[in-house]
mmCIF file of C-alpha atoms in Angstrom:
data_model
loop_
_atom_site.group_PDB
_atom_site.id
_atom_site.type_symbol
_atom_site.label_atom_id
_atom_site.label_comp_id
_atom_site.label_asym_id
_atom_site.label_seq_id
_atom_site.Cartn_x
_atom_site.Cartn_y
_atom_site.Cartn_z
ATOM 1 C CA MET A 254 129.068 85.839 106.307
ATOM 2 C CA ARG A 255 129.545 85.645 109.948
ATOM 3 C CA ALA A 256 126.254 85.000 111.737
ATOM 4 C CA LEU A 257 124.558 83.741 114.687
ATOM 5 C CA LEU A 258 121.423 81.255 114.792
ATOM 6 C CA VAL A 259 119.532 82.160 117.431
ATOM 7 C CA VAL A 260 117.678 79.478 118.355
ATOM 8 C CA ASN A 261 114.271 79.003 120.772
ATOM 9 C CA PRO A 262 113.730 75.627 121.580
ATOM 10 C CA ALA A 263 110.225 75.448 122.989
ATOM 11 C CA ALA A 264 109.546 76.757 118.881
ATOM 12 C CA THR A 265 105.781 75.095 118.150
ATOM 13 C CA THR A 266 106.523 73.507 114.768
ATOM 14 C CA THR A 267 110.780 72.747 114.865
ATOM 15 C CA SER A 268 111.494 69.063 116.701
ATOM 16 C CA VAL A 269 115.451 68.707 117.666
ATOM 17 C CA ARG A 270 115.631 66.717 114.034
ATOM 18 C CA THR A 271 115.202 69.313 112.103
ATOM 19 C CA ARG A 272 116.304 72.015 114.062
ATOM 20 C CA GLU A 273 120.226 70.066 113.255
ATOM 21 C CA VAL A 274 119.322 69.500 110.335
ATOM 22 C CA LEU A 275 118.921 73.176 109.293
ATOM 23 C CA THR A 276 121.934 74.572 110.824
ATOM 24 C CA HIS A 277 124.013 72.292 109.141
ATOM 25 C CA ALA A 278 122.423 73.087 106.242
ATOM 26 C CA LEU A 279 123.201 77.558 106.980
ATOM 27 C CA ALA A 280 126.904 76.276 108.938
ATOM 28 C CA SER A 281 127.668 75.639 104.680
ATOM 29 C CA GLU A 282 127.021 78.150 103.804
ATOM 30 C CA LEU A 283 127.776 80.869 106.823
ATOM 31 C CA LYS A 284 130.567 80.504 109.864
ATOM 32 C CA LEU A 285 127.389 80.338 111.725
ATOM 33 C CA GLU A 286 127.654 80.424 115.730
ATOM 34 C CA VAL A 287 124.929 78.771 117.354
ATOM 35 C CA ALA A 288 123.111 79.800 120.789
ATOM 36 C CA ALA A 289 119.987 78.280 122.820
ATOM 37 C CA THR A 290 117.877 79.998 124.353
ATOM 38 C CA GLU A 291 117.248 79.519 128.454
ATOM 39 C CA TYR A 292 114.571 82.238 129.389
ATOM 40 C CA ARG A 293 112.766 85.463 128.022
ATOM 41 C CA GLY A 294 114.405 87.968 127.065
ATOM 42 C CA HIS A 295 117.289 85.476 126.682
ATOM 43 C CA ALA A 296 117.524 86.053 122.523
ATOM 44 C CA ARG A 297 117.441 90.059 122.956
ATOM 45 C CA GLU A 298 120.867 89.637 124.599
ATOM 46 C CA LEU A 299 122.523 87.535 122.222
ATOM 47 C CA ALA A 300 121.588 89.857 119.379
ATOM 48 C CA ARG A 301 122.627 92.719 121.506
ATOM 49 C CA ARG A 302 125.489 91.212 122.312
ATOM 50 C CA ALA A 303 126.123 90.431 119.162
ATOM 51 C CA ALA A 304 125.177 93.821 117.288
ATOM 52 C CA GLU A 305 127.792 95.400 120.244
ATOM 53 C CA GLN A 306 131.013 93.386 119.928
ATOM 54 C CA GLY A 307 129.829 93.814 115.840
ATOM 55 C CA SER A 308 131.400 89.643 115.734
ATOM 56 C CA VAL A 309 128.684 88.972 113.011
ATOM 57 C CA GLU A 310 127.344 90.110 109.251
ATOM 58 C CA ALA A 311 123.878 88.509 110.180
ATOM 59 C CA VAL A 312 121.509 86.938 112.990
ATOM 60 C CA ILE A 313 119.246 84.259 112.245
ATOM 61 C CA ALA A 314 116.200 84.425 114.455
ATOM 62 C CA LEU A 315 115.471 80.559 115.042
ATOM 63 C CA GLY A 316 111.427 80.487 116.583
ATOM 64 C CA GLY A 317 107.835 82.425 116.494
ATOM 65 C CA ASP A 318 107.540 85.984 115.715
ATOM 66 C CA GLY A 319 108.539 86.482 120.201
ATOM 67 C CA THR A 320 111.678 85.547 119.402
ATOM 68 C CA VAL A 321 111.929 88.026 116.127
ATOM 69 C CA ASN A 322 110.370 90.529 118.256
ATOM 70 C CA GLU A 323 113.039 89.808 121.324
ATOM 71 C CA VAL A 324 115.766 89.860 118.696
ATOM 72 C CA VAL A 325 114.763 93.165 116.725
ATOM 73 C CA ASN A 326 114.949 94.904 120.157
ATOM 74 C CA GLY A 327 118.159 93.759 120.723
ATOM 75 C CA LEU A 328 119.406 94.644 117.424
ATOM 76 C CA LEU A 329 118.404 98.024 117.803
ATOM 77 C CA GLU A 330 118.723 98.423 121.311
ATOM 78 C CA HIS A 331 121.031 101.775 120.304
ATOM 79 C CA GLY A 332 118.942 102.579 117.884
ATOM 80 C CA PRO A 333 118.525 101.853 114.219
ATOM 81 C CA ASP A 334 122.086 101.634 111.985
ATOM 82 C CA PRO A 335 120.956 99.485 109.018
ATOM 83 C CA ASP A 336 124.766 99.857 107.307
ATOM 84 C CA ARG A 337 126.127 99.050 110.756
ATOM 85 C CA LEU A 338 124.293 96.701 112.333
ATOM 86 C CA PRO A 339 123.629 92.970 111.603
ATOM 87 C CA ARG A 340 121.708 91.837 109.030
ATOM 88 C CA LEU A 341 117.727 90.285 110.190
ATOM 89 C CA ALA A 342 117.029 86.685 108.739
ATOM 90 C CA VAL A 343 113.797 84.637 109.672
ATOM 91 C CA VAL A 344 113.221 80.973 109.879
ATOM 92 C CA PRO A 345 109.724 80.787 110.652
ATOM 93 C CA GLY A 346 109.592 78.075 113.896
ATOM 94 C CA GLY A 347 106.309 79.590 115.320
ATOM 95 C CA SER A 348 101.786 78.525 115.266
ATOM 96 C CA THR A 349 101.512 81.839 113.360
ATOM 97 C CA ASN A 350 104.696 83.379 111.289
ATOM 98 C CA VAL A 351 103.792 86.612 111.135
ATOM 99 C CA PHE A 352 106.766 88.331 110.522
ATOM 100 C CA ALA A 353 108.393 86.011 108.080
ATOM 101 C CA ARG A 354 105.199 85.553 105.917
ATOM 102 C CA ALA A 355 104.518 89.188 105.653
ATOM 103 C CA LEU A 356 108.145 89.771 104.207
ATOM 104 C CA GLY A 357 107.308 86.358 101.696
ATOM 105 C CA MET A 358 108.758 83.944 103.374
ATOM 106 C CA PRO A 359 107.584 79.822 103.201
ATOM 107 C CA ASN A 360 105.711 79.326 106.174
ATOM 108 C CA ASP A 361 107.542 75.517 106.081
ATOM 109 C CA VAL A 362 110.581 75.803 108.836
ATOM 110 C CA VAL A 363 112.405 73.204 105.438
ATOM 111 C CA GLU A 364 111.543 75.161 102.386
ATOM 112 C CA ALA A 365 112.494 78.913 104.704
ATOM 113 C CA THR A 366 115.468 76.913 105.591
ATOM 114 C CA GLY A 367 116.084 76.900 101.383
ATOM 115 C CA ALA A 368 114.373 80.246 100.921
ATOM 116 C CA LEU A 369 116.761 81.865 103.179
ATOM 117 C CA LEU A 370 119.741 79.654 101.725
ATOM 118 C CA ASP A 371 118.885 81.108 97.446
ATOM 119 C CA ALA A 372 118.787 85.095 99.295
ATOM 120 C CA LEU A 373 122.406 83.844 100.820
ATOM 121 C CA ARG A 374 123.881 83.118 97.997
ATOM 122 C CA THR A 375 122.173 85.897 95.585
ATOM 123 C CA GLY A 376 122.914 88.548 98.347
ATOM 124 C CA SER A 377 118.697 90.179 98.621
ATOM 125 C CA GLU A 378 117.960 91.381 101.491
ATOM 126 C CA ARG A 379 115.555 94.727 101.941
ATOM 127 C CA LEU A 380 115.714 97.353 104.266
ATOM 128 C CA ILE A 381 112.121 97.820 106.438
ATOM 129 C CA GLY A 382 110.905 100.302 108.247
ATOM 130 C CA LEU A 383 109.473 99.303 112.225
ATOM 131 C CA GLY A 384 107.205 100.181 114.840
ATOM 132 C CA HIS A 385 108.170 102.014 118.199
ATOM 133 C CA ALA A 386 106.178 102.212 120.987
ATOM 134 C CA SER A 387 106.942 104.408 124.412
ATOM 135 C CA GLY A 388 105.089 105.971 127.540
ATOM 136 C CA PRO A 389 104.932 108.980 126.744
ATOM 137 C CA ALA A 390 105.962 111.853 129.558
ATOM 138 C CA ASP A 391 102.708 113.197 130.408
ATOM 139 C CA SER A 392 101.523 109.864 131.195
ATOM 140 C CA LEU A 393 102.289 106.718 133.753
ATOM 141 C CA ASP A 394 103.883 105.304 131.652
ATOM 142 C CA ALA A 395 106.464 107.612 130.675
ATOM 143 C CA GLU A 396 109.206 104.949 132.443
ATOM 144 C CA VAL A 397 107.821 102.129 130.877
ATOM 145 C CA PRO A 398 110.929 100.819 127.941
ATOM 146 C CA GLY A 399 110.659 102.758 124.518
ATOM 147 C CA ARG A 400 110.858 99.301 122.490
ATOM 148 C CA TRP A 401 109.957 97.759 118.904
ATOM 149 C CA PHE A 402 108.030 96.139 116.821
ATOM 150 C CA THR A 403 107.716 94.686 113.798
ATOM 151 C CA PHE A 404 104.247 93.583 112.604
ATOM 152 C CA CYS A 405 101.323 94.794 115.632
ATOM 153 C CA ALA A 406 100.207 96.582 118.425
ATOM 154 C CA GLY A 407 97.297 96.463 119.796
ATOM 155 C CA LEU A 408 95.931 98.438 123.387
ATOM 156 C CA GLY A 409 92.140 96.786 124.187
ATOM 157 C CA PHE A 410 90.813 93.852 123.255
ATOM 158 C CA ASP A 411 92.478 92.361 120.772
ATOM 159 C CA ALA A 412 95.723 92.588 123.691
ATOM 160 C CA GLY A 413 93.117 90.974 125.982
ATOM 161 C CA VAL A 414 92.937 88.342 124.189
ATOM 162 C CA VAL A 415 96.579 87.560 123.953
ATOM 163 C CA GLY A 416 96.946 88.040 127.655
ATOM 164 C CA ARG A 417 94.512 85.165 127.422
ATOM 165 C CA VAL A 418 96.071 82.762 125.135
ATOM 166 C CA GLU A 419 99.701 82.977 127.336
ATOM 167 C CA ALA A 420 97.606 82.164 130.750
ATOM 168 C CA GLN A 421 96.113 79.757 128.730
ATOM 169 C CA ARG A 422 100.108 78.219 127.650
ATOM 170 C CA ALA A 423 101.346 78.643 130.674
ATOM 171 C CA ARG A 424 98.526 76.202 131.730
ATOM 172 C CA GLY A 425 99.817 73.389 129.503
ATOM 173 C CA LYS A 426 97.754 74.383 126.758
ATOM 174 C CA ARG A 427 99.189 74.065 123.110
ATOM 175 C CA SER A 428 99.248 77.591 120.828
ATOM 176 C CA THR A 429 95.811 76.789 118.073
ATOM 177 C CA HIS A 430 94.011 79.234 116.529
ATOM 178 C CA ALA A 431 90.853 77.263 118.654
ATOM 179 C CA LEU A 432 92.717 78.173 121.697
ATOM 180 C CA TYR A 433 92.719 81.575 119.994
ATOM 181 C CA VAL A 434 88.431 81.620 118.793
ATOM 182 C CA ARG A 435 88.320 80.558 122.672
ATOM 183 C CA GLN A 436 89.597 83.727 124.215
ATOM 184 C CA THR A 437 88.376 85.779 121.693
ATOM 185 C CA MET A 438 84.231 84.602 123.131
ATOM 186 C CA ARG A 439 85.814 84.999 126.492
ATOM 187 C CA GLN A 440 87.113 87.939 126.276
ATOM 188 C CA PHE A 441 84.382 89.523 124.839
ATOM 189 C CA LEU A 442 82.493 88.211 127.720
ATOM 190 C CA GLY A 443 84.136 88.774 130.065
ATOM 191 C CA GLY A 444 86.569 92.099 128.928
ATOM 192 C CA GLY A 445 84.516 94.754 129.053
ATOM 193 C CA ARG A 446 83.035 97.455 128.170
ATOM 194 C CA ARG A 447 81.713 97.004 124.709
ATOM 195 C CA SER A 448 80.872 100.947 124.534
ATOM 196 C CA ARG A 449 80.976 104.299 125.050
ATOM 197 C CA GLY A 450 85.043 103.677 124.410
ATOM 198 C CA THR A 451 87.909 105.178 127.018
ATOM 199 C CA ILE A 452 90.893 105.226 123.884
ATOM 200 C CA SER A 453 90.999 108.504 121.893
ATOM 201 C CA VAL A 454 94.060 108.444 119.281
ATOM 202 C CA GLU A 455 96.070 112.117 120.010
ATOM 203 C CA ARG A 456 97.461 112.899 116.671
ATOM 204 C CA PRO A 457 99.924 116.094 116.402
ATOM 205 C CA GLY A 458 97.604 119.264 114.336
ATOM 206 C CA GLU A 459 94.778 116.862 113.932
ATOM 207 C CA GLU A 460 91.391 116.865 116.206
ATOM 208 C CA PRO A 461 92.232 113.447 118.312
ATOM 209 C CA VAL A 462 89.707 110.367 118.105
ATOM 210 C CA THR A 463 87.283 109.944 120.974
ATOM 211 C CA GLY A 464 85.190 107.318 122.696
ATOM 212 C CA LEU A 465 87.467 104.083 121.261
ATOM 213 C CA VAL A 466 87.074 100.640 122.816
ATOM 214 C CA MET A 467 89.466 98.793 121.040
ATOM 215 C CA THR A 468 92.811 99.650 118.261
ATOM 216 C CA ILE A 469 94.735 98.421 116.883
ATOM 217 C CA VAL A 470 98.210 98.954 115.204
ATOM 218 C CA CYS A 471 99.703 97.549 111.989
ATOM 219 C CA ASN A 472 103.082 98.130 110.526
ATOM 220 C CA THR A 473 102.570 96.032 108.119
ATOM 221 C CA ASN A 474 100.385 93.595 106.373
ATOM 222 C CA PRO A 475 98.319 90.829 106.709
ATOM 223 C CA TRP A 476 98.134 92.047 110.969
ATOM 224 C CA THR A 477 97.813 88.104 111.562
ATOM 225 C CA TYR A 478 96.567 84.933 109.751
ATOM 226 C CA LEU A 479 94.037 82.442 110.558
ATOM 227 C CA GLY A 480 95.251 79.799 109.282
ATOM 228 C CA ASN A 481 96.464 80.456 106.162
ATOM 229 C CA ARG A 482 94.355 83.405 106.615
ATOM 230 C CA PRO A 483 94.720 85.728 105.913
ATOM 231 C CA VAL A 484 93.726 89.223 107.800
ATOM 232 C CA TYR A 485 94.029 92.572 107.267
ATOM 233 C CA PRO A 486 92.473 94.994 108.766
ATOM 234 C CA VAL A 487 94.360 98.326 106.926
ATOM 235 C CA PRO A 488 94.928 97.496 104.083
ATOM 236 C CA GLY A 489 98.005 100.232 103.105
ATOM 237 C CA ALA A 490 99.899 99.229 105.600
ATOM 238 C CA SER A 491 103.351 98.335 103.964
ATOM 239 C CA PHE A 492 106.977 97.760 105.937
ATOM 240 C CA ASP A 493 107.196 100.587 102.962
ATOM 241 C CA SER A 494 105.717 103.552 104.382
ATOM 242 C CA ALA A 495 104.894 104.940 108.660
ATOM 243 C CA LEU A 496 102.177 103.041 110.388
ATOM 244 C CA ASP A 497 98.535 102.373 109.962
ATOM 245 C CA VAL A 498 95.296 102.775 113.189
ATOM 246 C CA MET A 499 92.590 100.313 112.693
ATOM 247 C CA GLY A 500 89.964 101.047 115.696
ATOM 248 C CA LEU A 501 86.139 100.815 116.797
ATOM 249 C CA THR A 502 83.738 102.766 118.435
ATOM 250 C CA SER A 503 81.296 99.884 119.338
ATOM 251 C CA LEU A 504 82.018 96.042 120.217
ATOM 252 C CA SER A 505 78.274 94.659 120.776
ATOM 253 C CA PRO A 506 76.596 91.917 119.841
ATOM 254 C CA THR A 507 75.531 93.201 116.191
ATOM 255 C CA ALA A 508 78.942 95.275 116.027
ATOM 256 C CA LEU A 509 80.784 92.019 117.050
ATOM 257 C CA THR A 510 79.152 89.967 114.741
ATOM 258 C CA ARG A 511 79.239 92.721 111.411
ATOM 259 C CA TYR A 512 83.032 93.946 111.809
ATOM 260 C CA GLY A 513 84.519 90.052 112.390
ATOM 261 C CA THR A 514 82.375 88.931 109.478
ATOM 262 C CA GLN A 515 84.444 91.398 107.774
ATOM 263 C CA LEU A 516 87.663 91.210 108.407
ATOM 264 C CA LEU A 517 87.723 87.002 107.322
ATOM 265 C CA ARG A 518 86.226 88.943 104.273
ATOM 266 C CA SER A 519 89.450 91.720 104.224
ATOM 267 C CA THR A 520 92.124 91.264 101.342
ATOM 268 C CA PRO A 521 94.621 93.684 100.039
ATOM 269 C CA GLU A 522 92.410 96.318 98.563
ATOM 270 C CA ARG A 523 89.135 96.296 101.678
ATOM 271 C CA GLY A 524 88.950 96.117 105.330
ATOM 272 C CA VAL A 525 87.336 96.838 108.145
ATOM 273 C CA HIS A 526 85.128 99.782 107.341
ATOM 274 C CA GLY A 527 81.364 100.760 108.344
ATOM 275 C CA LYS A 528 80.352 103.999 111.021
ATOM 276 C CA HIS A 529 82.130 102.626 113.529
ATOM 277 C CA ALA A 530 85.250 101.553 112.079
ATOM 278 C CA LEU A 531 88.015 104.904 112.277
ATOM 279 C CA SER A 532 91.148 103.726 110.208
ATOM 280 C CA LEU A 533 94.032 106.293 109.572
ATOM 281 C CA HIS A 534 97.383 105.776 106.781
ATOM 282 C CA ASP A 535 101.062 106.344 106.803
ATOM 283 C CA VAL A 536 100.794 107.649 110.866
ATOM 284 C CA ALA A 537 104.416 108.535 111.410
ATOM 285 C CA LEU A 538 103.330 109.528 115.504
ATOM 286 C CA PHE A 539 100.275 109.155 116.871
ATOM 287 C CA THR A 540 99.995 108.126 121.262
ATOM 288 C CA LEU A 541 96.638 106.679 122.038
ATOM 289 C CA ARG A 542 94.961 107.349 125.456
ATOM 290 C CA SER A 543 92.736 105.534 127.752
ATOM 291 C CA THR A 544 91.216 106.923 130.763
ATOM 292 C CA GLU A 545 91.042 103.452 132.498
ATOM 293 C CA PRO A 546 94.483 100.875 132.408
ATOM 294 C CA LEU A 547 94.094 98.553 129.535
ATOM 295 C CA PRO A 548 96.136 95.271 127.667
ATOM 296 C CA PHE A 549 98.454 96.072 125.724
ATOM 297 C CA GLN A 550 100.650 93.767 123.082
ATOM 298 C CA LEU A 551 103.517 94.372 120.821
ATOM 299 C CA ASP A 552 103.713 91.592 117.586
ATOM 300 C CA GLY A 553 101.717 88.821 119.938
ATOM 301 C CA ASP A 554 103.386 89.792 122.946
ATOM 302 C CA HIS A 555 101.055 90.915 126.045
ATOM 303 C CA LEU A 556 102.936 93.471 128.037
ATOM 304 C CA GLY A 557 100.280 93.687 130.931
ATOM 305 C CA VAL A 558 98.331 97.133 130.551
ATOM 306 C CA ARG A 559 99.157 101.103 130.185
ATOM 307 C CA THR A 560 97.088 103.876 130.230
ATOM 308 C CA ALA A 561 98.853 105.998 127.071
ATOM 309 C CA VAL A 562 101.485 104.704 124.473
ATOM 310 C CA THR A 563 103.374 106.834 122.240
ATOM 311 C CA PHE A 564 103.588 105.103 118.568
ATOM 312 C CA SER A 565 106.312 106.277 116.345
ATOM 313 C CA GLY A 566 106.846 104.911 112.157
ATOM 314 C CA VAL A 567 110.720 104.721 111.568
ATOM 315 C CA ALA A 568 111.243 104.360 107.713
ATOM 316 C CA ARG A 569 114.670 102.175 106.363
ATOM 317 C CA ALA A 570 115.088 101.001 110.532
ATOM 318 C CA LEU A 571 116.382 97.290 109.835
ATOM 319 C CA ARG A 572 118.002 96.058 107.184
ATOM 320 C CA VAL A 573 116.470 92.668 106.314
ATOM 321 C CA ILE A 574 117.929 88.884 104.288
ATOM 322 C CA VAL A 575 115.231 87.981 102.098
#
């Protein structure tokens, strides 16, 4: 099999030596081309070029969730076509690696390489659904290009936390769980509205749900990890269904304590619930609107602020080696 290995040299959990060893291991099973990313968006360009030229049967992303997201968007530049497009494979190299772990891959880069080699030898792969986000035609964000995501999106509070973390990383801070906890508290203290939310959820044929202060969109479970602990805000989310939505109508200190505790104790069967919580399962099409611009993130990548985003869940969009 011909394959392109897209390497993020800045991946937080891999060294030069580790990358050399796993590249050699993959090259023993594949006709391998290796390309290192040089700037933000480069992984997307490399994957798009590989898909358009038809030069490989697989594109392997070595990096974190941001690298994976770029590769996926490059592969699907012209839309899903799993029977024609290269397969995706992932070797986790980031700090959290939600997508790879949701697929059942080991979080250790060496163990994950071994698992990938086994999958290549046996031809093990699966078709997964993806999420897509775009600006509604009747909104201020109509001209924002659409973008695919693999495991989550957020409008409001969680996206604000992601933006704060990215700002700290730009100043040289390491991406750690302690950093996320600190920025979560700072977002809570300085993030504005905690009640009487500005977000509404609009679905075809349904009455809008209004007054949300934050929203999380999940394409699979878990939503994220705290260390090795998976977090399940909406337990029904799956690569084999459309999208799930969790929203809150209050982020008062009492509500934050209650729902934060529920997240920490969440399981594959029980997520966030209560009078201030909204949970929607297997929704194929919906729009989030806000009366004021709010932070927006996809797959843990902060994308600025938005006033409206239309989401769609696309089944069997991508073939993954796993």
